[in-house]
CSV table of C-alpha atoms in Angstrom, one decimal:
chain,number,residue,atom,x,y,z
A,13,MET,CA,-15.0,36.0,-14.8
A,14,SER,CA,-15.2,38.7,-11.9
A,15,THR,CA,-16.6,36.2,-9.4
A,16,ILE,CA,-13.2,34.3,-10.8
A,17,ASN,CA,-10.9,37.0,-9.6
A,18,THR,CA,-12.9,37.0,-5.9
A,19,THR,CA,-12.4,33.4,-5.6
A,20,LYS,CA,-10.2,32.1,-2.9
A,21,GLU,CA,-10.6,28.6,-3.0
A,22,ASP,CA,-10.8,25.3,-5.5
A,23,VAL,CA,-14.0,25.1,-7.3
A,24,ILE,CA,-15.2,22.0,-8.2
A,25,LEU,CA,-17.8,21.2,-10.7
A,26,ASP,CA,-20.3,18.2,-10.7
A,27,PHE,CA,-21.3,17.2,-13.7
A,28,THR,CA,-23.3,14.2,-12.4
A,29,ASP,CA,-26.9,15.3,-13.7
A,30,ILE,CA,-25.1,16.2,-17.4
A,31,SER,CA,-26.2,13.6,-19.6
A,32,MET,CA,-25.1,14.6,-23.1
A,33,SER,CA,-22.0,15.7,-24.4
A,34,LEU,CA,-20.6,19.1,-24.6
A,35,ASP,CA,-20.4,21.5,-27.5
A,36,SER,CA,-16.9,23.7,-28.3
A,37,ALA,CA,-18.1,26.6,-27.0
A,38,THR,CA,-18.9,25.0,-23.4
A,39,ILE,CA,-15.3,23.2,-23.9
A,40,GLY,CA,-13.6,26.9,-24.6
A,41,GLU,CA,-15.0,27.9,-21.7
A,42,LEU,CA,-14.3,25.3,-19.2
A,43,MET,CA,-10.7,26.0,-20.5
A,44,LYS,CA,-10.9,29.7,-19.8
A,45,PHE,CA,-12.4,28.8,-16.4
A,46,HIS,CA,-9.7,26.5,-15.5
A,47,SER,CA,-7.1,29.4,-16.8
A,48,ALA,CA,-8.4,31.8,-14.8
A,49,MET,CA,-8.0,29.7,-11.5
A,50,GLU,CA,-4.8,28.2,-12.1
A,51,SER,CA,-3.4,31.9,-12.5
A,52,GLN,CA,-4.7,32.3,-9.0
A,53,ASN,CA,-2.9,29.0,-8.1
A,54,LEU,CA,-6.3,27.5,-7.4
A,55,GLN,CA,-8.1,24.1,-8.9
A,56,LEU,CA,-10.5,23.7,-11.0
A,57,GLN,CA,-11.8,20.3,-10.3
A,58,ILE,CA,-14.7,18.1,-12.4
A,59,GLN,CA,-17.0,15.4,-10.8
A,60,GLY,CA,-19.4,13.0,-11.9
A,61,VAL,CA,-17.6,12.9,-15.7
A,62,ASN,CA,-20.1,10.4,-17.4
A,63,LYS,CA,-18.3,8.2,-20.3
A,64,LEU,CA,-19.0,10.7,-23.2
A,65,ILE,CA,-18.0,13.8,-22.0
A,66,ARG,CA,-15.2,11.7,-20.8
A,67,THR,CA,-14.0,10.3,-24.2
A,68,VAL,CA,-14.5,13.8,-25.8
A,69,PHE,CA,-11.9,15.0,-23.0
A,70,ARG,CA,-9.7,12.1,-23.5
A,71,LEU,CA,-9.9,12.4,-27.4
A,72,ASN,CA,-8.9,16.6,-27.1
A,73,LYS,CA,-6.5,15.4,-24.7
A,74,LEU,CA,-8.0,17.9,-22.0
A,75,ASP,CA,-8.2,15.0,-19.5
A,76,THR,CA,-4.4,15.7,-18.9
A,77,ILE,CA,-5.3,19.4,-18.1
A,78,LEU,CA,-8.3,19.3,-16.6
A,79,HIS,CA,-8.8,18.0,-13.1
A,80,LEU,CA,-11.4,15.4,-12.9
A,81,ILE,CA,-12.3,13.1,-10.1
A,82,ASP,CA,-14.6,10.2,-9.7
C-alpha cells in the first residue's frame, strides 16, 4: 500500500479483460484500496466491469460505494 500513500491523482482500474468473477479476497483488497484512496480525498474508479462482476458488486451493495464507470 506504500504506492497508494504517494498517489496524488485518481486511479482508474480497467476490468475489460477480466472474464470471471471476483473472490472475497480480491473484493477485500479492492475495498482496502478504495478506503486508502478516499482517505486522501482521491477516487478509485473501475471501468469495463462485465455483467457477472457488476452483479456481484450489486448484490453486495458495493455498486453504491465503488465508482463504476462505463
